[in-house]
Every structure is written in structure tokens, then in C-alpha cells.
Tab-separated table of C-alpha atoms in Angstrom:
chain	number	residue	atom	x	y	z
C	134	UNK	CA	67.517	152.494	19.965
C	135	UNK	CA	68.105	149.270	17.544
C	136	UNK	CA	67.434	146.049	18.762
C	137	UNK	CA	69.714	142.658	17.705
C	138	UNK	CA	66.519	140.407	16.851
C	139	UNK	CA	64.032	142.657	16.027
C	140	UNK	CA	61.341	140.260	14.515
C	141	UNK	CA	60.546	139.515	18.532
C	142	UNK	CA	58.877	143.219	17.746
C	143	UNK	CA	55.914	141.295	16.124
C	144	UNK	CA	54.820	139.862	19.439
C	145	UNK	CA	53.644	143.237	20.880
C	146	UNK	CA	50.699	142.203	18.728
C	147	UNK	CA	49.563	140.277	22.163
C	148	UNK	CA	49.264	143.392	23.809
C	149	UNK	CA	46.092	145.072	22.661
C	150	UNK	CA	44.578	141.492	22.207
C	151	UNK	CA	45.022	141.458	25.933
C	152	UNK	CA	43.480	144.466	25.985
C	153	UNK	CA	40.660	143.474	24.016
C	154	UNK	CA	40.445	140.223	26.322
C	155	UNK	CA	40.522	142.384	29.296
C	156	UNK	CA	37.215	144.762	28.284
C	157	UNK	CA	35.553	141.764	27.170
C	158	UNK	CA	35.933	140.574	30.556
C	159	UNK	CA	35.158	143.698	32.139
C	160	UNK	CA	31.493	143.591	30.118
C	161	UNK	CA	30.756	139.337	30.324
C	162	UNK	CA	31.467	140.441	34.236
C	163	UNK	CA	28.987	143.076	34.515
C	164	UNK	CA	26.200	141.023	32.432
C	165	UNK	CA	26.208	138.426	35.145
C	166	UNK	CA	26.571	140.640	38.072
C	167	UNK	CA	23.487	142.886	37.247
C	168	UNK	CA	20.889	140.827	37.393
C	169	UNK	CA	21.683	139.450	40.914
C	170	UNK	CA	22.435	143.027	42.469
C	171	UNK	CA	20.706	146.309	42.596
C	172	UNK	CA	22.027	148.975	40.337
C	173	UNK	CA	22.171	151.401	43.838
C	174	UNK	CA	24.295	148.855	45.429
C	175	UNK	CA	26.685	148.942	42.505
C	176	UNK	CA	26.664	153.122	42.128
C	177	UNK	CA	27.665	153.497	46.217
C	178	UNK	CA	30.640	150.758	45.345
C	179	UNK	CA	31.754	153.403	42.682
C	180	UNK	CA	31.251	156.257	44.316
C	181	UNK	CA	33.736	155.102	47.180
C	182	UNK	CA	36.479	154.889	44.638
C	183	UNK	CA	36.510	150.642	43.923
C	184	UNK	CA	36.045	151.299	40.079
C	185	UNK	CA	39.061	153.203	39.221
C	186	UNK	CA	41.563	151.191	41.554
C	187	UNK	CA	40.421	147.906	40.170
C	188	UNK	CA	41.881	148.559	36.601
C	189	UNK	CA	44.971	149.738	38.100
C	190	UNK	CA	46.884	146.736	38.711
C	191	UNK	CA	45.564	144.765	35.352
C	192	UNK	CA	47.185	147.878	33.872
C	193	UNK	CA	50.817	147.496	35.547
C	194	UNK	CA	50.695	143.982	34.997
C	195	UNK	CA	50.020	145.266	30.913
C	196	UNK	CA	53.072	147.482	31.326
C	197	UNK	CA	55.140	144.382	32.932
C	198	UNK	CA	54.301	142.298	29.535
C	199	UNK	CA	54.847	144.695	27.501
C	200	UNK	CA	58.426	145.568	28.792
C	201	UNK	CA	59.153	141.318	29.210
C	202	UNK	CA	58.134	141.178	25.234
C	203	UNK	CA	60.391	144.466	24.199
C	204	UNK	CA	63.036	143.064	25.887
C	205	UNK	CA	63.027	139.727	23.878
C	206	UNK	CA	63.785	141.537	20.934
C	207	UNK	CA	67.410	142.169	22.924
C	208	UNK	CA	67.058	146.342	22.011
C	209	UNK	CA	70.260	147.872	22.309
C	210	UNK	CA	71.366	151.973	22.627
C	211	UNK	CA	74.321	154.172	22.734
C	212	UNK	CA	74.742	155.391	26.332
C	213	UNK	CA	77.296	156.693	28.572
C	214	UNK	CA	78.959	154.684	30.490
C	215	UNK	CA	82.345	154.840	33.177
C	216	UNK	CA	85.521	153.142	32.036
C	217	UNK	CA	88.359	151.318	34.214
C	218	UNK	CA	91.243	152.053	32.870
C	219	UNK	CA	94.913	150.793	33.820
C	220	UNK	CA	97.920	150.334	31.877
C	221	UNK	CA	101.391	148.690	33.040
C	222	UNK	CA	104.206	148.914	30.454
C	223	UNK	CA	106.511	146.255	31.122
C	224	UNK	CA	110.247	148.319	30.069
C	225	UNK	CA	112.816	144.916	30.033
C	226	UNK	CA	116.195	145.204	28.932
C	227	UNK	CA	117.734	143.134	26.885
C	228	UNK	CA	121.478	144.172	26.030
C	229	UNK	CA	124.135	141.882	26.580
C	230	UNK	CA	125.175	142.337	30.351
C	231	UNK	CA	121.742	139.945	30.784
C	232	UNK	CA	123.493	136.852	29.468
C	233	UNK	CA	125.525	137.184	33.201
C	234	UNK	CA	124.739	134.166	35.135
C	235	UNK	CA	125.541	135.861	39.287
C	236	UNK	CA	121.127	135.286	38.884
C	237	UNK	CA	120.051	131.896	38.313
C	238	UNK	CA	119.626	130.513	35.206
C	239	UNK	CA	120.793	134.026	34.046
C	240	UNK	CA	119.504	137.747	34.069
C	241	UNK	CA	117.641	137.612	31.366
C	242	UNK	CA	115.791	134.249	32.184
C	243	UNK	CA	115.424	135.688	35.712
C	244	UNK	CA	113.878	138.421	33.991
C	245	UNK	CA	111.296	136.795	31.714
C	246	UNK	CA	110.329	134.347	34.804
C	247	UNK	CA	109.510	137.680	37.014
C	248	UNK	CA	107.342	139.206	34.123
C	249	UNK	CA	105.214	136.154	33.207
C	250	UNK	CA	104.983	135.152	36.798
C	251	UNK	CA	103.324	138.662	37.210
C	252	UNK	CA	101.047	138.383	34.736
C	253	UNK	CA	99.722	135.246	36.344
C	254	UNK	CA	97.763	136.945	39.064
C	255	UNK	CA	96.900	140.725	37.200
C	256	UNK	CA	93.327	141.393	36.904
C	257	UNK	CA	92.360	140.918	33.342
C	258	UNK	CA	91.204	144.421	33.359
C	259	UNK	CA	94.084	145.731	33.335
C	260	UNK	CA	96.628	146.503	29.774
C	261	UNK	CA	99.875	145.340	29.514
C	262	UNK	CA	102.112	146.185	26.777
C	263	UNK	CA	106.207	145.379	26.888
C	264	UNK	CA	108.906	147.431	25.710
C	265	UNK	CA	112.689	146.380	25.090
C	266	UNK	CA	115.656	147.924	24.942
C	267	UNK	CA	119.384	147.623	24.210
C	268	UNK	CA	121.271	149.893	22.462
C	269	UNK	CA	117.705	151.072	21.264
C	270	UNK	CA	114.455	151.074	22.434
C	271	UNK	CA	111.406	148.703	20.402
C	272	UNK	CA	107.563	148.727	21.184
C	273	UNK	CA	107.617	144.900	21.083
C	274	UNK	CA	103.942	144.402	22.162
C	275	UNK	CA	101.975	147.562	22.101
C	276	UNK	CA	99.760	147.498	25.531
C	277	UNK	CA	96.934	144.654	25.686
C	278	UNK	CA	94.522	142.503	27.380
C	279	UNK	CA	95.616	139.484	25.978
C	280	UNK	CA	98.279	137.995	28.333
C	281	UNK	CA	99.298	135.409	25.996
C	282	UNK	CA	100.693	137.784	23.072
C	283	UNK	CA	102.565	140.069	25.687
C	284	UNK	CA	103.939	136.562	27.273
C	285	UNK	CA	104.586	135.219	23.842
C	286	UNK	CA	106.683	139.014	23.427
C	287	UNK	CA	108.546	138.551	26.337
C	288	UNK	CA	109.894	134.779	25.113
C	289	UNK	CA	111.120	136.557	21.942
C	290	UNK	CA	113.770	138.833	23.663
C	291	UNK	CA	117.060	138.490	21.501
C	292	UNK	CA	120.293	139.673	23.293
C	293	UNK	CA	121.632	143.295	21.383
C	294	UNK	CA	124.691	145.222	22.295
C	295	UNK	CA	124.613	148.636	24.799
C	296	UNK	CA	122.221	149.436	27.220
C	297	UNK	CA	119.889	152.434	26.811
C	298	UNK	CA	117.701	152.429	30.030
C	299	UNK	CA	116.477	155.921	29.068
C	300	UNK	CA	115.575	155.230	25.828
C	301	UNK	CA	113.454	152.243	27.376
C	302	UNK	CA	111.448	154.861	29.919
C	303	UNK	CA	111.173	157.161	27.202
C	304	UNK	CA	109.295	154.764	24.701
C	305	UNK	CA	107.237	153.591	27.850
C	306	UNK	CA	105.602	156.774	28.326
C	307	UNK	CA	104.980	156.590	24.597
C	308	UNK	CA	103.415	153.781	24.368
C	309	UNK	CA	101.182	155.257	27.595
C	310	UNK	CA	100.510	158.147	26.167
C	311	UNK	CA	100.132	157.339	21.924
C	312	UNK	CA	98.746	161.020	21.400
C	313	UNK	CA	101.398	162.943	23.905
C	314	UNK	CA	103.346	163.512	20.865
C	315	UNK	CA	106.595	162.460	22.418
C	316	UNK	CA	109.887	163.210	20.805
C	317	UNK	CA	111.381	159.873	19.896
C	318	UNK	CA	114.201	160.734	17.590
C	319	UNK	CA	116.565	159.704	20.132
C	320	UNK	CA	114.613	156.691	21.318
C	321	UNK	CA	114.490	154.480	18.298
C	322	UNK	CA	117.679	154.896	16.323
C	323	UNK	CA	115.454	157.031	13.759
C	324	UNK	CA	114.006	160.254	12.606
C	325	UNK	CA	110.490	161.233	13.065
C	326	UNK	CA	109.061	160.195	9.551
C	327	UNK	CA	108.262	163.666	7.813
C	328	UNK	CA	104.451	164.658	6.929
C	329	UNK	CA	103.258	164.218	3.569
C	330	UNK	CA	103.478	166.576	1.056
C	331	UNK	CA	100.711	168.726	1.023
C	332	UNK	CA	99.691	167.889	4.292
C	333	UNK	CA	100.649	170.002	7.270
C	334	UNK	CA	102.833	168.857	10.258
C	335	UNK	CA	101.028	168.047	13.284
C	336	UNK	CA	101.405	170.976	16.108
C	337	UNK	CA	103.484	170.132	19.478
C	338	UNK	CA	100.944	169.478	21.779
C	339	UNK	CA	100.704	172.134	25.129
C	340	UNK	CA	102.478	170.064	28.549
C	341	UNK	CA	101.383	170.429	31.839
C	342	UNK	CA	103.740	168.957	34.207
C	343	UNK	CA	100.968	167.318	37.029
C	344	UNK	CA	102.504	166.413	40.869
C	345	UNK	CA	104.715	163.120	40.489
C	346	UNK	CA	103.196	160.232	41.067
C	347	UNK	CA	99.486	161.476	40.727
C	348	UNK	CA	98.737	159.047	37.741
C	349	UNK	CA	96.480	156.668	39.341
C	350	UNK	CA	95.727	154.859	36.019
C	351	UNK	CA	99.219	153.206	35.044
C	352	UNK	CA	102.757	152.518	35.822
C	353	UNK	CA	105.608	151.349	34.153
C	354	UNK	CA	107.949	148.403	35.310
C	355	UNK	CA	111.532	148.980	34.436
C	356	UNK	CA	113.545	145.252	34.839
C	357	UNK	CA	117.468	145.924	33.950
C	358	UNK	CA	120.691	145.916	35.767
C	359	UNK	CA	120.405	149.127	36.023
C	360	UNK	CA	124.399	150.090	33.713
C	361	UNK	CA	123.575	152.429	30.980
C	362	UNK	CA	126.085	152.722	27.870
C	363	UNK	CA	123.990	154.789	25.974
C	364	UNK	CA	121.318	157.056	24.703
C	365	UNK	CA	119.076	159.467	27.176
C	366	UNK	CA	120.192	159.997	30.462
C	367	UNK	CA	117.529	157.979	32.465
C	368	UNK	CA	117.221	160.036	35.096
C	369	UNK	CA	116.124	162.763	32.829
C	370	UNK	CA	113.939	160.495	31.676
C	371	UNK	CA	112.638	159.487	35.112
C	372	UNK	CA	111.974	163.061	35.445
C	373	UNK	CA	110.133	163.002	32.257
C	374	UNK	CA	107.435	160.721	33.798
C	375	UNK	CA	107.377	162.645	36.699
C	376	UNK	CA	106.087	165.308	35.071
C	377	UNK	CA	103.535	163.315	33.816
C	378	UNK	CA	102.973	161.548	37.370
C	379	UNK	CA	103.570	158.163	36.383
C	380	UNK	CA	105.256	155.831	38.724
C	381	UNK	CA	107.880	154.028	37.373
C	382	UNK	CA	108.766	150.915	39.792
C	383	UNK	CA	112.377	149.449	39.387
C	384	UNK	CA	113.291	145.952	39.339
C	385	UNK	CA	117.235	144.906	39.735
C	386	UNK	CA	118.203	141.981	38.252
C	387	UNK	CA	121.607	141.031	39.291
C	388	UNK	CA	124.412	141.371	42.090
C	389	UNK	CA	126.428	143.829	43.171
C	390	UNK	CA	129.235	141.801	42.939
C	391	UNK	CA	128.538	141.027	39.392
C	392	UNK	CA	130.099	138.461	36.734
C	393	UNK	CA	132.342	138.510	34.330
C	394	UNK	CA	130.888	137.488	30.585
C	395	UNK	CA	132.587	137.053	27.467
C	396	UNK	CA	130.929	137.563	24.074
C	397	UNK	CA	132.534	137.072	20.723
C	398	UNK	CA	136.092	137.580	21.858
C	399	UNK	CA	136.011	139.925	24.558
C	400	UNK	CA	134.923	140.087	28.149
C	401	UNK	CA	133.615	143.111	30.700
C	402	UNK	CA	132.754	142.742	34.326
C	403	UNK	CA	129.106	143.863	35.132
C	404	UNK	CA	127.186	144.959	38.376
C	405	UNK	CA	123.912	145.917	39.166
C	406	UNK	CA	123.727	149.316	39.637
C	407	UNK	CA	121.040	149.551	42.444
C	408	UNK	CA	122.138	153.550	42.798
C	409	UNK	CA	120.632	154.247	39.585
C	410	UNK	CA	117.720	152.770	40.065
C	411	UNK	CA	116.557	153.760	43.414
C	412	UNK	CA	117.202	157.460	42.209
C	413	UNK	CA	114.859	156.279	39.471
C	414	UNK	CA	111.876	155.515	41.204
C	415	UNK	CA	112.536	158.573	43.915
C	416	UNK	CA	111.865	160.574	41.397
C	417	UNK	CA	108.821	159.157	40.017
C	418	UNK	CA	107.512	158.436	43.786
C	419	UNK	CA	107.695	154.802	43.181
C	420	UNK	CA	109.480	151.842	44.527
C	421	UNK	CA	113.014	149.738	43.931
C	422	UNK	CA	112.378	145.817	44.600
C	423	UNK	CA	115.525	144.068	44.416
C	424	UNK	CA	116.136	140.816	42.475
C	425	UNK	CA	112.247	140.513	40.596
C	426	UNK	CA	110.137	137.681	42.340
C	427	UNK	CA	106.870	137.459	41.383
C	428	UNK	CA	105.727	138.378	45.292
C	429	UNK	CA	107.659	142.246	45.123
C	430	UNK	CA	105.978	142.750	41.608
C	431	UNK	CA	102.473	141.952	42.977
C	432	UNK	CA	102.817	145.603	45.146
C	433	UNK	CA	103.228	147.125	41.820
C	434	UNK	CA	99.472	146.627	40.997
C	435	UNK	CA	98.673	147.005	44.943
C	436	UNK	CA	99.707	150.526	44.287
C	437	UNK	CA	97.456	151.593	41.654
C	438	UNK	CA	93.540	152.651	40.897
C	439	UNK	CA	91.226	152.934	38.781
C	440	UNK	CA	91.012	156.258	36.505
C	441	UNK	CA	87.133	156.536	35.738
C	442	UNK	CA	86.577	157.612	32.553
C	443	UNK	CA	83.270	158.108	30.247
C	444	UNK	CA	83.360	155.956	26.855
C	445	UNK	CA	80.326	156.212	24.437
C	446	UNK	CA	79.380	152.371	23.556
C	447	UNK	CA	76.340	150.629	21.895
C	448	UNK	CA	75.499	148.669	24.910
C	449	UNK	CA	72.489	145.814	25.488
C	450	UNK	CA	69.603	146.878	27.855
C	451	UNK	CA	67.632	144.017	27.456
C	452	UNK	CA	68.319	143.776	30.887
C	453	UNK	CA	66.704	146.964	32.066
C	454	UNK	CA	63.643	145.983	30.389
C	455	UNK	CA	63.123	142.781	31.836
C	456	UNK	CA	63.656	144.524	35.187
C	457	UNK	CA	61.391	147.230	34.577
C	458	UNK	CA	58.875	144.041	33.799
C	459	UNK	CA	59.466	142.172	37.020
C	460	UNK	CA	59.425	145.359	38.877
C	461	UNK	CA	55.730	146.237	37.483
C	462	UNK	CA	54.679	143.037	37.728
C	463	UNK	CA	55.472	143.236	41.945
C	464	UNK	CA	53.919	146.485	42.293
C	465	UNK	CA	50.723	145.036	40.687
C	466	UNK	CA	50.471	142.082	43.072
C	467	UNK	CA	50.772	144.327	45.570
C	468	UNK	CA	48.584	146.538	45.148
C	469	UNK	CA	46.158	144.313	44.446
C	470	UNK	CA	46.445	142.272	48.018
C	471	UNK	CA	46.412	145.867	49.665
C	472	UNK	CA	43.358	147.216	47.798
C	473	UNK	CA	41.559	144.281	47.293
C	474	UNK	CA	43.035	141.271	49.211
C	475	UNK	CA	44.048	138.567	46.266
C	476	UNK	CA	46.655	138.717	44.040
C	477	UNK	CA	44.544	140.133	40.583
């Protein structure tokens, strides 16, 4: 045990001066009772047990002090305690089919409005991190309690070519699960970065697939139109977090009509492909919410629970201490009405 202002240590100097006090009263108390009493009168009193139940609640009101002063000193200790933890990875695309305007302002502002307006109303308990993807996939804010960086993430999106949703679920579960050791060769655009020389390369870790949609402690949000030009197949991917039993909730954003867009010089008709991403969250025993308003996303967190699990952490217990004081500090009061009928 440390304590964060130790020096308040010095004032359990008070507490054998109160003991001192106390015995002096004890013997001044006994000088002026003698002398009007007769010493048989005072040897029945103790033999009926008064003597040793008189000192009893002076002495839980000396353990009260005592905790009241140690707790002054703020002590502090490394205990066990149980840890909340949630995580929602926010998977957004951003490839070029988002500039189509069939959703108002556009896709990709529809978009952006449906994340932040989710953020609005999540617990601050809960991680969020946000990963984008085009043509490739990009950890643009790793997961987070601070809603303003992953909101600030969000208003950076910059329109890329393709459309890789399974690149995006892929680097989701990464950024979930930082020590899975997840492939992501075909995620980023890049090779796994080789080990140093002389060091050796870290070992595959063993996988357990667990029953779909049995992680209680996270879920991913995928937002896209759901057309994939490129990279992973997603529903291998979607499989992928089945395995690892996280839900993954998809959000359409678009019509099934669609709209025609034109980009430097050429044009392509797109359409939300809501096939895709029902299939999607089948698999992972989630949900498909058409469209994105802030009111479907809400059942996203609705869905999900807390994962208990036991952190070591230097923690304050000043607090216990001044309950322990308060706590000895009743007990002597009332013992002392019971036994003797006053309070001390």
C-alpha cells in the first residue's frame, strides 16, 4: 500500500495521546469516586462484568479515528478489480459509388450524419474506433473513448476508387482483436513487414471458432452500398467473424434504384445491394437496417453486454477507510446506549 499525501501519516501521532488522555481519565475518575463509595460496592460492579464493557466502546471509537486519520493520507493499493468492456468498430466505406446523390445530400454525407448521430447517445463506456475502405482498407481511428477524435475521423473521409467491403470487415476484426494475429496481406495493399534480423517471427496463434454471435463484448457496424469491386470476398469475411462470434450489423446506404455518377470522364450506374448485406449479417447473427438513421443504429448497442473482465489497477481506498471509520464509530454509540444508556 502507498498513499498519495503521505505526510497526513504524521497525525496518527494523536492516537496514543488519546490514549494517554483516556487512562488519565480512567485514574482522575477513580480518585474522585473512591472516597465517596465503598471499595465492596465497587468490586460487586466488577465482578458483574461493567469493567471490561466500559472500555469497549472508547476503544471502537479509537479504531474509528484511527481509520478517519489513515484515510486522509488518501492510501492507495493494487487490487483486482472487474472491467466493462465494449468495443464498436465503425467499418464506413468510402469508394466512389458514395458521391451518388438517390440519398440526400449524398451517400457519403448520409453516411457520416448516421455515424456521428450515433455517437451522440453511446454510453461513454463504451470504445469506438472507425475503419475505411475503398479499394483498400485503413485503420483511420484505432478504437477509443474519445468521441471527438473518432467524429473528427469520420469528417476526414476522402472519396478513393473500388470498393473492398471485405477488406473493411477484415481490418475490423483486427482492430478488435490487435493480438489475433490476423492475416492482413490482402487487407491493406501491403505485405506483412518481415521480423528483424536476429529476431524470430512471431508463431500463428491457435483459433477456436466460438458459436456466431456469442461475442457479447463488441460489434462491428458495416455502412456501404453494399457493391464490391474488389479484394476479399465479404462473405468469407462475414464468416470470418462468425467464427469469432462477433455480430456484424449492416447499414445500406442508398436505393435500389440507384444513380448514375460521373467522375473524371466516365460514368457507371450504382445500386444498393441489400442482398449482400442481409447475407452479411445472417451469417454473423446480426441485423440489416436499411437507409442509417440514427434511431435503427441505437438497436445496435441495445444488442450488446458487458464482457466482465479482471484488470490489475492501483486504485484509491481512501474511501474504504473512511467507511470502516464511520462504521466503528456507529457500533460504538451503540453499544454504549445498549450497555450503558448514553452515547460514551
Amino acid at each position: 500500500m502507498s498513499f498519495l499525501w503521505p505526510t497526513m501519516l504524521w497525525s496518527l501521532l494523536l492516537v496514543p495521546g488519546l490514549v494517554l488522555l483516556y487512562l488519565w481519565l480512567l485514574s482522575r475518575r477513580k480518585k474522585v469516586a473512591l472516597p465517596y463509595a465503598q471499595l465492596a460496592l465497587v468490586k460487586e460492579a466488577m465482578a458483574k462484568g461493567v469493567g471490561w464493557r466500559r472500555h469497549v466502546p472508547p476503544a471502537l471509537l479509537l479504531l474509528a479515528i484511527t481509520a478517519m486519520l489513515v484515510a486522509t493520507a488518501r492510501p492507495t493499493a493494487v487490487i483486482t478489480l472487474p472491467l466493462a468492456e465494449q468495443t464498436i468498430i465503425l467499418a464506413m466505406d468510402v469508394s466512389g459509388s458514395m458521391r451518388a446523390t438517390d440519398v440526400q445530400p449524398s451517400r457519403l454525407e448520409a453516411m457520416q450524419a448516421a455515424g456521428k448521430a450515433f455517437l451522440t447517445d453511446l454510453p461513454r463506456s463504451v470504445r469506438v474506433g472507425v475503419v475505411s475502405f475503398a479499394g483498400t482498407a485503413a485503420i483511420v481511428q484505432p478504437p477509443t473513448f474519445s468521441r471527438e477524435d473518432v467524429v473528427a475521423a469520420i469528417d476526414r473521409f476522402q472519396l478513393q476508387r473500388a470498393t473492398a467491403i471485405g477488406s473493411g470487415l477484415i481490418l475490423s476484426l483486427a482492430a478488435m482483436f490487435p493480438d489475433a494475429g490476423i492475416d492482413l496481406s490482402q487487407v491493406t495493399g501491403q505485405r506483412n513487414m518481415p521480423a528483424p534480423l536476429g529476431a524470430e517471427p512471431k508463431a500463428q496463434k491457435e483459433f477456436t471458432p466460438v458459436e456466431p454471435g456469442s461475442y457479447a463484448s463488441g460489434a462491428i457496424i458495416l455502412l456501404t452500398d453494399g457493391q464490391r469491386t474488389t479484394g476479399p470476398d465479404p462473405i468469407e469475411a462475414a464468416q470470418m467473424a462468425a467464427q469469432r462470434g462477433v455480430k456484424v450489423y449492416t447499414v445500406g446506404i442508398g436505393t435500389k434504384e440507384g444513380d448514375t455518377i460521373g467522375f473524371e470522364g466516365w460514368t457507371m450506374r450504382v445500386r444498393l445491394d441489400e442482398d449482400t448485406l442481409k447475407q452479411i449479417a445472417q451469417i454473423t447473427r446480426a441485423e440489416y437496417f436499411y437507409a442509417g438513421t440514427a434511431e435503427d443504429l441505437k438497436k445496435v448497442y441495445e444488442g450488446l453486454s458487458s464482457r466482465m473482465v479482471m484488470e490489475k489497477k492501483e486504485t484509491e481506498v481512501s474511501g474504504l477507510f473512511a467507511a470502516l471509520g464511520a462504521l466503528l464509530t456507529l457500533l460504538a454509540a451503540g453499544l454504549s446506549i445498549v450497555w450503558f444508556n448514553r452515547v460514551m
